[in-house]
Coordinates of C-alpha atoms and ligand atoms in Angstrom, one line a residue:
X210 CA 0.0 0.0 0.0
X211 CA 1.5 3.4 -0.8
X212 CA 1.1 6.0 1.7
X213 CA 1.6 9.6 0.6
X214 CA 3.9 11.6 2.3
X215 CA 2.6 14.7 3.3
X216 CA 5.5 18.0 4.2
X217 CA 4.8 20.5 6.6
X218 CA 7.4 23.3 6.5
X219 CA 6.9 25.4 9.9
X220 CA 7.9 29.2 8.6
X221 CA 5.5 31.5 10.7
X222 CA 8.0 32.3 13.4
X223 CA 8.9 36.0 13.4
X224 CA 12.8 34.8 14.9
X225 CA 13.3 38.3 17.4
X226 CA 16.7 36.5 18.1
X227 CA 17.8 38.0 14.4
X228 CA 16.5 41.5 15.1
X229 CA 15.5 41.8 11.6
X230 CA 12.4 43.5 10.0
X231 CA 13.0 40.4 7.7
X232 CA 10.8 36.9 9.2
X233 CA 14.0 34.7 9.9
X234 CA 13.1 32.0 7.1
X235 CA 13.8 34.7 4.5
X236 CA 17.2 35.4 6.2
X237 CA 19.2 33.8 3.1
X238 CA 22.8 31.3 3.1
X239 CA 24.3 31.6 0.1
X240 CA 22.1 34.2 -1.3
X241 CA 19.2 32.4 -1.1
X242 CA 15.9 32.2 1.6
X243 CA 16.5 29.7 3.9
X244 CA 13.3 28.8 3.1
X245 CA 13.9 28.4 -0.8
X246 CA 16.7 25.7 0.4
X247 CA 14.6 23.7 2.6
X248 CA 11.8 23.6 -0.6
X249 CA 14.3 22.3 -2.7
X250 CA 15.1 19.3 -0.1
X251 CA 11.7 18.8 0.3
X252 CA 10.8 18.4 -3.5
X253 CA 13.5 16.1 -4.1
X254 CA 11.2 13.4 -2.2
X255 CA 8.6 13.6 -4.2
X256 CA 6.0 14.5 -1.6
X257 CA 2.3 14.3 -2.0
X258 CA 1.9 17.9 -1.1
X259 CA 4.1 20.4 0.7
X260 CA 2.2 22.6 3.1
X261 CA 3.7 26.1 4.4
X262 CA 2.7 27.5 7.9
X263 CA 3.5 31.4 7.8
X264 CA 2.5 34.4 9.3
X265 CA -0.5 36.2 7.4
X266 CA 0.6 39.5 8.5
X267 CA 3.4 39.5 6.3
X268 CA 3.1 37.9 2.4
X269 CA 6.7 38.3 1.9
X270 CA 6.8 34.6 2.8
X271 CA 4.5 33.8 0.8
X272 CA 5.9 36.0 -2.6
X273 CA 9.5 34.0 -2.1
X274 CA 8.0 30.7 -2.3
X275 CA 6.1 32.0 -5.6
X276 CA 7.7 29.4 -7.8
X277 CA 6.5 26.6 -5.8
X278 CA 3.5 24.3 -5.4
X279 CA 2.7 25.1 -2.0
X280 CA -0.7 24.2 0.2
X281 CA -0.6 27.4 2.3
X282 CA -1.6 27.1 6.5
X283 CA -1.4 30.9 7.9
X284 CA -0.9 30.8 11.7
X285 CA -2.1 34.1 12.8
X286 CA -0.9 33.9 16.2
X287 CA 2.7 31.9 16.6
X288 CA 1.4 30.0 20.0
X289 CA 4.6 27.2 19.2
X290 CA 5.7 25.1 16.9
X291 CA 2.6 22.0 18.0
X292 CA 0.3 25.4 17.4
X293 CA 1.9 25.3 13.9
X294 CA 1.6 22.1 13.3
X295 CA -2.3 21.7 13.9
X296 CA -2.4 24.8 11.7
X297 CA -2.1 23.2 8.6
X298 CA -3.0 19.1 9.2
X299 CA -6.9 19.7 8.2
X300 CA -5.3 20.4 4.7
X301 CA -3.7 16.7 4.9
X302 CA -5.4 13.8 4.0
X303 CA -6.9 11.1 7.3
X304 CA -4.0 8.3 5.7
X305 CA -0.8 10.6 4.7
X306 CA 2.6 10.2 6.3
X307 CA 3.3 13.8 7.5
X308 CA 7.0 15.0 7.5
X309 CA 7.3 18.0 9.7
X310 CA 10.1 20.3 8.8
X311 CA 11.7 23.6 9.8
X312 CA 12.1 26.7 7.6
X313 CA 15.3 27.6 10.0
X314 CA 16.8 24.1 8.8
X315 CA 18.5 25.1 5.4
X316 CA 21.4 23.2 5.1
X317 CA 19.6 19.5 5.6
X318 CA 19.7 17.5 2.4
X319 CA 17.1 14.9 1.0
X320 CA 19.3 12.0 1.9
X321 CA 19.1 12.1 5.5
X322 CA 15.5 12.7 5.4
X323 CA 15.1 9.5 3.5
X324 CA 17.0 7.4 6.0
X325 CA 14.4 8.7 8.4
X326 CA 11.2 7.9 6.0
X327 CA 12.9 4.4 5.3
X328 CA 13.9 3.7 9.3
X329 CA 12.3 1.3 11.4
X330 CA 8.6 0.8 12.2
X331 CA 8.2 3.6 14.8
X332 CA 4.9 5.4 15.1
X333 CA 6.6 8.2 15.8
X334 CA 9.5 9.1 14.4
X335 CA 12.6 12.2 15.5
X336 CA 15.5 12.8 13.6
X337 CA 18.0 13.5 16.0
X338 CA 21.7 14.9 16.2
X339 CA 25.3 14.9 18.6
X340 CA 26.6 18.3 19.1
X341 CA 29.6 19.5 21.0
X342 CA 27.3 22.2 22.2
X343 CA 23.2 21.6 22.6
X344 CA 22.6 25.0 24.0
X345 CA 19.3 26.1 22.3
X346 CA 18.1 22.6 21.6
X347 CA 15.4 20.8 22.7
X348 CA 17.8 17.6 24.5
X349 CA 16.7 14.2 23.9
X350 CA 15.8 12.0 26.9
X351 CA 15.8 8.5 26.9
X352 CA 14.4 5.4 28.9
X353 CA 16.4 2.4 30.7
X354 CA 15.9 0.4 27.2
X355 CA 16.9 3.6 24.8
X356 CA 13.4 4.7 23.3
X357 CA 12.9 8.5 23.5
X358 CA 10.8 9.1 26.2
X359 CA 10.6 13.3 25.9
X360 CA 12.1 16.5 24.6
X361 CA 13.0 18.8 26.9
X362 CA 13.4 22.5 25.8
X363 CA 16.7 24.3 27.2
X364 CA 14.7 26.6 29.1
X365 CA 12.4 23.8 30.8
X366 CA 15.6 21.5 31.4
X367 CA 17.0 20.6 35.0
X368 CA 20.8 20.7 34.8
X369 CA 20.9 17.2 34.2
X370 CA 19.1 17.4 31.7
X371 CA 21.1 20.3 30.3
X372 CA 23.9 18.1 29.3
X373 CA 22.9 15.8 26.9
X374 CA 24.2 15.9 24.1
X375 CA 21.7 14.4 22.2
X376 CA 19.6 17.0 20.6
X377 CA 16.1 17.4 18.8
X378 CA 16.7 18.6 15.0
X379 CA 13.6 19.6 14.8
X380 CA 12.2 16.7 11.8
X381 CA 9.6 14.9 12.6
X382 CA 7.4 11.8 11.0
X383 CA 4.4 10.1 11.7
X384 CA 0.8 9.2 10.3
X385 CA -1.4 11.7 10.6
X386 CA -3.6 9.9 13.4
X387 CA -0.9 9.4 15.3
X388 CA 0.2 13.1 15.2
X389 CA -3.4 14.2 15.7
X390 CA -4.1 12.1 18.8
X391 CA -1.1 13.3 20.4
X392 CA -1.2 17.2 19.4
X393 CA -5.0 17.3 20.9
X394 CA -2.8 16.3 24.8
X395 CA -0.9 19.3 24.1
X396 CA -0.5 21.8 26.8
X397 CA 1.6 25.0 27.1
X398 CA 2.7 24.8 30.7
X399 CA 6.2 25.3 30.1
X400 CA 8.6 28.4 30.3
X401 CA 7.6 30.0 27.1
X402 CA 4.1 29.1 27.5
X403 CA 3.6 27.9 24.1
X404 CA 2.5 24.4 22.7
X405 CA 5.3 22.2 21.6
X406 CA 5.3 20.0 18.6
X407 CA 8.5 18.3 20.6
X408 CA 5.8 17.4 23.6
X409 CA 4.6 14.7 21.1
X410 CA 6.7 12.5 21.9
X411 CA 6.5 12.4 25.6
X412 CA 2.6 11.9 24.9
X413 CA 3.2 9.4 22.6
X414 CA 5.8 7.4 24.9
X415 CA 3.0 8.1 27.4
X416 CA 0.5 6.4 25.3
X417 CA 2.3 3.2 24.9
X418 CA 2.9 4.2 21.5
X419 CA 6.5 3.2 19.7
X420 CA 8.8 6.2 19.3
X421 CA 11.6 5.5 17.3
X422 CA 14.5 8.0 16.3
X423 CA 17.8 8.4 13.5
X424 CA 21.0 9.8 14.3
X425 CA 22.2 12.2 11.8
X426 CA 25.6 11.2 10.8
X427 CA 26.4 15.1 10.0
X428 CA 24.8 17.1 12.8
X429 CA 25.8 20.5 11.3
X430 CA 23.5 19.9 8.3
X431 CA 20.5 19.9 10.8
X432 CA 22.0 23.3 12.5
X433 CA 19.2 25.7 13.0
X434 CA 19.7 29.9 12.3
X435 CA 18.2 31.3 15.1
X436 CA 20.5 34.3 15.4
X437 CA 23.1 36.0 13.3
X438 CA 25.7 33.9 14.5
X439 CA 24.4 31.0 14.3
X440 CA 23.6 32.1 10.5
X441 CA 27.1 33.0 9.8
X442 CA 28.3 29.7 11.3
X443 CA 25.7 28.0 8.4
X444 CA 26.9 30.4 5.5
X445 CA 30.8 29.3 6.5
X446 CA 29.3 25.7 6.1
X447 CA 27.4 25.9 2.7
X448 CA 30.4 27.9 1.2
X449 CA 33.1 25.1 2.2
X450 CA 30.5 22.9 1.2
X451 CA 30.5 24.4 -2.4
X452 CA 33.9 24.5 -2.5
X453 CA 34.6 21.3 -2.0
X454 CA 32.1 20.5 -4.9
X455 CA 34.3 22.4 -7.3
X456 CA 37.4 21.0 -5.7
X457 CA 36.2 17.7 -6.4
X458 CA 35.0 19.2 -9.8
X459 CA 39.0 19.8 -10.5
X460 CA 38.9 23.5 -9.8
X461 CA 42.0 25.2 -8.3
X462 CA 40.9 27.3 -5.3
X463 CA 43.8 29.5 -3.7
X464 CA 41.9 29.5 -0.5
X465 CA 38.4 27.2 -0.5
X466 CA 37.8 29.1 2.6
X467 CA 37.9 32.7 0.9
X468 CA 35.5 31.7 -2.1
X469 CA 31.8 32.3 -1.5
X470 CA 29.7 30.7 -3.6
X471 CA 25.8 32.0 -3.8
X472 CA 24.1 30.4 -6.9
X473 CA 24.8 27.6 -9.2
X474 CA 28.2 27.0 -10.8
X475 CA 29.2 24.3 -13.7
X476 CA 32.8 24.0 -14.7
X477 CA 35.1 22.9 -17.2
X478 CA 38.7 21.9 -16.5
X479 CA 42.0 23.7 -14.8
X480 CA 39.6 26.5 -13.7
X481 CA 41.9 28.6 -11.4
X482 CA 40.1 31.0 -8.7
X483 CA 42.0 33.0 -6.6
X484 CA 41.0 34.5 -3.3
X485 CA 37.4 36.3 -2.1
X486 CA 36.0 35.5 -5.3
X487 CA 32.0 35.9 -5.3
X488 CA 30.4 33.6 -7.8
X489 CA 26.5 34.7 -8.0
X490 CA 23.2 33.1 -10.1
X491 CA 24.6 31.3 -12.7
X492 CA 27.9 31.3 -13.1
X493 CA 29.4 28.7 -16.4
X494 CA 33.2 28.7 -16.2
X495 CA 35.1 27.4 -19.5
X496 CA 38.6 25.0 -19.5
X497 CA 41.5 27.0 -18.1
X498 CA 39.4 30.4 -17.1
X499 CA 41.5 32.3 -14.8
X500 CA 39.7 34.6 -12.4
X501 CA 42.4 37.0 -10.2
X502 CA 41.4 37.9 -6.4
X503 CA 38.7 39.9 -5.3
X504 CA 36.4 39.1 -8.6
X505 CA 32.7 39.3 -8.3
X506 CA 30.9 37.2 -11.1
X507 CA 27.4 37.4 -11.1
X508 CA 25.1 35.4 -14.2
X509 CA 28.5 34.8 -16.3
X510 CA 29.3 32.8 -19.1
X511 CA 33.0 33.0 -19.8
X512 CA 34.5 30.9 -22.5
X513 CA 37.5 28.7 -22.0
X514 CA 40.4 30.3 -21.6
X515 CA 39.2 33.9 -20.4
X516 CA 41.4 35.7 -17.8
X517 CA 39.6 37.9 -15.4
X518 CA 42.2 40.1 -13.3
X519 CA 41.6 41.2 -9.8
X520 CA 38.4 43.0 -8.5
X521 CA 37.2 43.2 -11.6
X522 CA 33.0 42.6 -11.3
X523 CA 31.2 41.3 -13.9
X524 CA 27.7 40.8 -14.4
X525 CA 25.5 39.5 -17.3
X526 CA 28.7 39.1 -19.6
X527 CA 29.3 36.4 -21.9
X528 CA 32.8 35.5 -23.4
X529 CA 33.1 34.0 -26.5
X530 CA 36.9 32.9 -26.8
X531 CA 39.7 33.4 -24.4
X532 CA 39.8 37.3 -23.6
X533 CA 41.2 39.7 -21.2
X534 CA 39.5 41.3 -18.7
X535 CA 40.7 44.3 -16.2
X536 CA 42.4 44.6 -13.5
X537 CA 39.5 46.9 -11.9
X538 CA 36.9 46.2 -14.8
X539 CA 32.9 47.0 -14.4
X540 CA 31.3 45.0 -17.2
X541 CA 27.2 45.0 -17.0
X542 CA 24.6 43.5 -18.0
X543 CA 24.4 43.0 -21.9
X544 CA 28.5 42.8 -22.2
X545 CA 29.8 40.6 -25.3
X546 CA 33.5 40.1 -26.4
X547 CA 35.1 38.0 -28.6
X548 CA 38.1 36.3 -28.6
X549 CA 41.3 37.8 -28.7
X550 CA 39.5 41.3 -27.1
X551 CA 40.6 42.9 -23.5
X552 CA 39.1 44.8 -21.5
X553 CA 41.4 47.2 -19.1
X554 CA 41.4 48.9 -15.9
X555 CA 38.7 51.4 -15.0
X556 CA 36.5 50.2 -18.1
X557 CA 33.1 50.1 -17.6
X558 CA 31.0 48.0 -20.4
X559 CA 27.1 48.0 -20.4
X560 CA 24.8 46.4 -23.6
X561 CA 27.9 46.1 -25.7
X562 CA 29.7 43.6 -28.2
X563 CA 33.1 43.9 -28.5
X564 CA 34.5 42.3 -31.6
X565 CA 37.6 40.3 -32.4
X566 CA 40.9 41.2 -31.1
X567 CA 39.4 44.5 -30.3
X568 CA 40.7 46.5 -26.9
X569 CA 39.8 48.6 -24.8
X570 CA 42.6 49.1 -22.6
X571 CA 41.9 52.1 -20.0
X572 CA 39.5 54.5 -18.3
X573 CA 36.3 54.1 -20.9
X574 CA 32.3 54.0 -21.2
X575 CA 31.1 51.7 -23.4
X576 CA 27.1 51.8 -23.5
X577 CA 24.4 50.3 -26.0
X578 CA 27.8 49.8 -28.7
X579 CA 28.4 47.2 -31.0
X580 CA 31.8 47.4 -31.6
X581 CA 33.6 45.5 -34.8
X582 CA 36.9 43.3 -35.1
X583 CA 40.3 44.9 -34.2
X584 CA 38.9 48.1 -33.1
X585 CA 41.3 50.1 -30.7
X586 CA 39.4 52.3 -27.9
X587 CA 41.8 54.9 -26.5
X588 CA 42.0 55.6 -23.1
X589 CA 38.8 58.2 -22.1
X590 CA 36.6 57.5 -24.6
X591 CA 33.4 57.9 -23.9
X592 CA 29.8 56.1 -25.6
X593 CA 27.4 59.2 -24.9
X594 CA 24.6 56.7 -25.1
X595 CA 21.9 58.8 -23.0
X596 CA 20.3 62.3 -24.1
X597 CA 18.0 62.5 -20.4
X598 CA 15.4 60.6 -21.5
X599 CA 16.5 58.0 -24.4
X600 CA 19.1 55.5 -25.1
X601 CA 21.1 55.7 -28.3
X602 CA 23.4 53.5 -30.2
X603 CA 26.7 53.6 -31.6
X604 CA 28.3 51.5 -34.4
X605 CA 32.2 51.2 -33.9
X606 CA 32.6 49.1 -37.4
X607 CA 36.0 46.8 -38.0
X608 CA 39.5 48.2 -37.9
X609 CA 38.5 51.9 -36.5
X610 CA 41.4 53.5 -34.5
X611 CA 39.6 55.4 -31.6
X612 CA 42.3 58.4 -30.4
X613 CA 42.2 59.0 -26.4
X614 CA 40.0 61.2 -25.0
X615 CA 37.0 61.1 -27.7
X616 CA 33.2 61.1 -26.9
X617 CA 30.6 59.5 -29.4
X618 CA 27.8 61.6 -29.3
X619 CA 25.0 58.4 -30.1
X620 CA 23.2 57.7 -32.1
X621 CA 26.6 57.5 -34.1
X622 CA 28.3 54.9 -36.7
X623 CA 32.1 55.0 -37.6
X624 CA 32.8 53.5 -40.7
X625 CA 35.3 51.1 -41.0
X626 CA 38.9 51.7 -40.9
X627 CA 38.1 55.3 -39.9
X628 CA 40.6 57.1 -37.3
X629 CA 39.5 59.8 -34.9
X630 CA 41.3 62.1 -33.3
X631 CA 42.2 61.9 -30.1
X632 CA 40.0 64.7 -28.3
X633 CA 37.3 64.6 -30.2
X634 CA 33.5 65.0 -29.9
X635 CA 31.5 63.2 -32.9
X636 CA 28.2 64.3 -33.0
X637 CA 28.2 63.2 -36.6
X638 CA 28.5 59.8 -38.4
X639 CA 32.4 59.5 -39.3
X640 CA 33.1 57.7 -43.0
X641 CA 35.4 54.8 -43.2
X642 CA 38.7 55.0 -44.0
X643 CA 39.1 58.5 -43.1
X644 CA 40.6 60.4 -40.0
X645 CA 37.9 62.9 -38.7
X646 CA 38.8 65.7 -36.2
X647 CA 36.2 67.1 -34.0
X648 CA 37.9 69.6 -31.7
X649 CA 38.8 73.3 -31.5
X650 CA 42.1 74.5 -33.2
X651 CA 44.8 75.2 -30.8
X652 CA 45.6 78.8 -31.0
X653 CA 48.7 79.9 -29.1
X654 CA 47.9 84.0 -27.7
X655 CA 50.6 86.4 -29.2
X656 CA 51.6 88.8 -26.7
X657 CA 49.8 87.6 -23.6
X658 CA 51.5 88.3 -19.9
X659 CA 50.3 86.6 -16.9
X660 CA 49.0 88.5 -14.4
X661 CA 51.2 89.7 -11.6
Ligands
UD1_974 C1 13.1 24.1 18.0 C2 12.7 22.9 18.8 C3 13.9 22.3 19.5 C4 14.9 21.9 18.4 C5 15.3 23.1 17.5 C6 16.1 22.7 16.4 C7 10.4 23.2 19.6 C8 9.6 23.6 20.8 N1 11.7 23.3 19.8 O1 13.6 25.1 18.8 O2 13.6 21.2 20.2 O3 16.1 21.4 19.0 O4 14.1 23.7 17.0 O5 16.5 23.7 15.5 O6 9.9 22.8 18.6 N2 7.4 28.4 14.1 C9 6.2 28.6 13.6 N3 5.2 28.9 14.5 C10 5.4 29.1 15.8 C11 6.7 28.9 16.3 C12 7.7 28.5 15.5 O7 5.9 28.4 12.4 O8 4.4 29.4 16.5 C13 8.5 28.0 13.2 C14 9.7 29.0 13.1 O9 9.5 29.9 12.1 C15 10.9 28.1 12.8 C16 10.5 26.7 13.5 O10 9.1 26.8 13.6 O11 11.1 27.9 11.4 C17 11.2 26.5 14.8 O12 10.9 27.5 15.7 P1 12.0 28.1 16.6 O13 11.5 29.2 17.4 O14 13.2 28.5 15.7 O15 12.4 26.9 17.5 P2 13.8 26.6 18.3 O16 13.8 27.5 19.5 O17 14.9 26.7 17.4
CA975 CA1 15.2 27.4 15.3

């Protein structure tokens, strides 16, 4: 007989310990909700349904999770995490398997989860964890024969009590019934006066019923974020958890600690990164690509052999061939070059292709340009691509020779093979193959005296 499996993701806490105007499950690792992380574990078993108990004073919960299938329970008053709980069961079918988890979990992973759907015959079922340090936990107390027998909070544990070492994660599993039945004993005499969801199992060991529990073999995966240090302490985690992956994936990381990784990354081979690198969204890294410290990639595809020198930041750019970008290079959204083309220092690059061997070496603005093959772009020039209120384009075609110092007053074409001279402002299309001038004459003053 196949029993759904029914997800309950508790998210309505407000989480004061973060003093955030921000509800804590929206407090992100690696760039991303907390929340969004847990729905992604949760989807990868397949469930039934996945139900979402949040706050209905706030739908920024709610606008997060937009991408998902989501049965929504609002809890209008948090009362605990049992209160939670009862919140959104009517919504779950009399012979479901329910699978309560925590929005403040983000770094648990589906296998785990599985080893506690899959484990023995329990009616009720806790996922449970070792830590060096179980302050904040609810501690896990056990009878003469080993069967949990309660969870004590922290705040309503004797000092005995206070140091096991054996703590409540938070996941729990049972039938429906069985979580019914024992929610309806709840009570809230306890030091936060709230109801429980861990009190089910002291109700249920009450009952006679069988509680059964798994030992996560990586306790830090099942770390809650409670405050900010305890979310730094997960963001550390999920970063040297990504670098490993690209490690593994044959990347050479200067530092794996001082790479922070906050999106999705696919890689080819001998990828070198250097230190405090930030890879963000979706980052595609070609053989041999070469980023320099302090790079910050965001939505990048850079072809193989592209070498991206330090703090450049670059967002939205694709390479097509191996290139050569900054020291100290801004390239935005819309930013195209071709093989054999380099970017310098203090370039900025926004909606523009950038053809074949072509260079732009120093201190430029390059906006809504398409730009031909073997161009040179002297230092200062300047794409005046905005007139207050509209964007304009500006051709650069093959083999132009741009002198330093020259703004392109768009919408403008050079023709190709033209020169410019450097200083110039073109307000006017320049033909190929010819050098246009647009500055004033030097005159030198006969007979002028400076002032005294
Ligand atoms: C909880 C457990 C504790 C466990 C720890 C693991 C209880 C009583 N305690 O403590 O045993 O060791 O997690 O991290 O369950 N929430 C609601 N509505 C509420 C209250 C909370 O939706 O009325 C949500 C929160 O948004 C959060 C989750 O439930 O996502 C857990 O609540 P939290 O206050 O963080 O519980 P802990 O004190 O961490
Ligand atoms: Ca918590």
């Amino acid at each position: 007989m196949h029993i759904p499996l029914h997800i309950i993701i508790l998210a309505a806490g407000a989480g004061l310990r973060m003093r955030s105007k921000t509800p804590k499950v929206l407090q992100t690792i690696g760039g991303r909700p907390m929340i969004i992380h847990v729905m992604d574990t949760a989807k990868q078993l397949q469930p039934a349904a996945i139900h979402v108990v949040y706050d209905p004073d706030t739908d920024e919960v709610q606008k997060a999770c937009a991408a998902f299938e989501i049965t929504w329970a609002p809890q209008a008053e948090q009362l605990g995490t049992g209160h939670a709980v009862l919140q959104a069961l009517p919504a779950v079918p009399e012979d479901a398997q329910v699978l309560v988890l925590y929005g403040d979990i983000p770094l648990l992973n589906a296998s785990v989860l599985r080893s506690l759907v899959e484990s023995t015959e329990a009616q009720i079922k806790v996922l449970t964890m070792n830590v060096p340090d179980p302050t904040g936990y609810g501690r896990i107390v056990r009878d003469d024969d080993g069967s949990i027998a309660a969870i004590v909070e922290e705040r309503d544990a004797t000092d005995l009590q206070k140091t096991i070492c054996e703590v409540n994660s938070g996941i729990i599993l049972a039938q429906k019934a069985v979580l019914m039945a024992c929610l309806e004993n709840m009570a809230s005499e306890n030091a936060q006066n709230e109801y429980y969801l861990t009190d089910v199992l002291s109700i249920a060991y009450k009952k006679g019923l069988q509680t059964g529990s798994v030992v996560a073999p990586e306790a830090g995966d099942l770390e809650g974020a409670n405050d900010r240090i305890q979310l730094a302490a997960l963001e550390r985690r999920y970063c040297w958890k990504m670098s490993e992956e690209l490690l593994r994936a044959g990347v050479q990381l200067a530092d794996p600690q001082r790479l922070d990784v906050r999106g999705k990354v696919t890689v080819g081979n001998d990828i070198y990164l250097d230190v405090n690198v930030i890879l963000e969204g979706e980052v595609d890294l070609g053989d041999g690509v070469h980023i320099g410290p302090g790079c910050v990639l965001k939505n990048c595809q850079l072809a193989a052999g592209t070498n991206v020198h330090a703090y450049s930041v670059l967002e939205g750019v694709r390479t097509l061939g191996a290139c050569d970008i900054g020291p100290f290079a801004r390239l935005r959204p819309g930013t195209e070059l071709a093989a054999g083309s380099r970017v310098g220092n203090f370039v900025e690059i926004k909606n523009t292709t950038l053809g074949e061997a072509s260079k732009a070496s120093h201190l430029s603005y390059l906006g809504d340009s398409s730009i031909g093959e073997r161009v040179n772009i002297g230092a200062g020039t300047i794409t005046c691509n905005y007139d207050g209120f509209n964007k304009h384009p500006t051709v650069i075609e093959d083999d132009v020779f741009i002198g330093s110092n020259t703004q392109l007053v768009a919408p403008v074409t050079i023709g190709k093979g033209a020169d410019i001279g450097a200083g110039s402002t073109i307000t006017k299309d320049a033909p190929a193959g010819k050098l246009t001038v647009g500055r004033s004459k030097q005159v030198t003053v006969p007979g002028w005296k400076r002032s005294k």
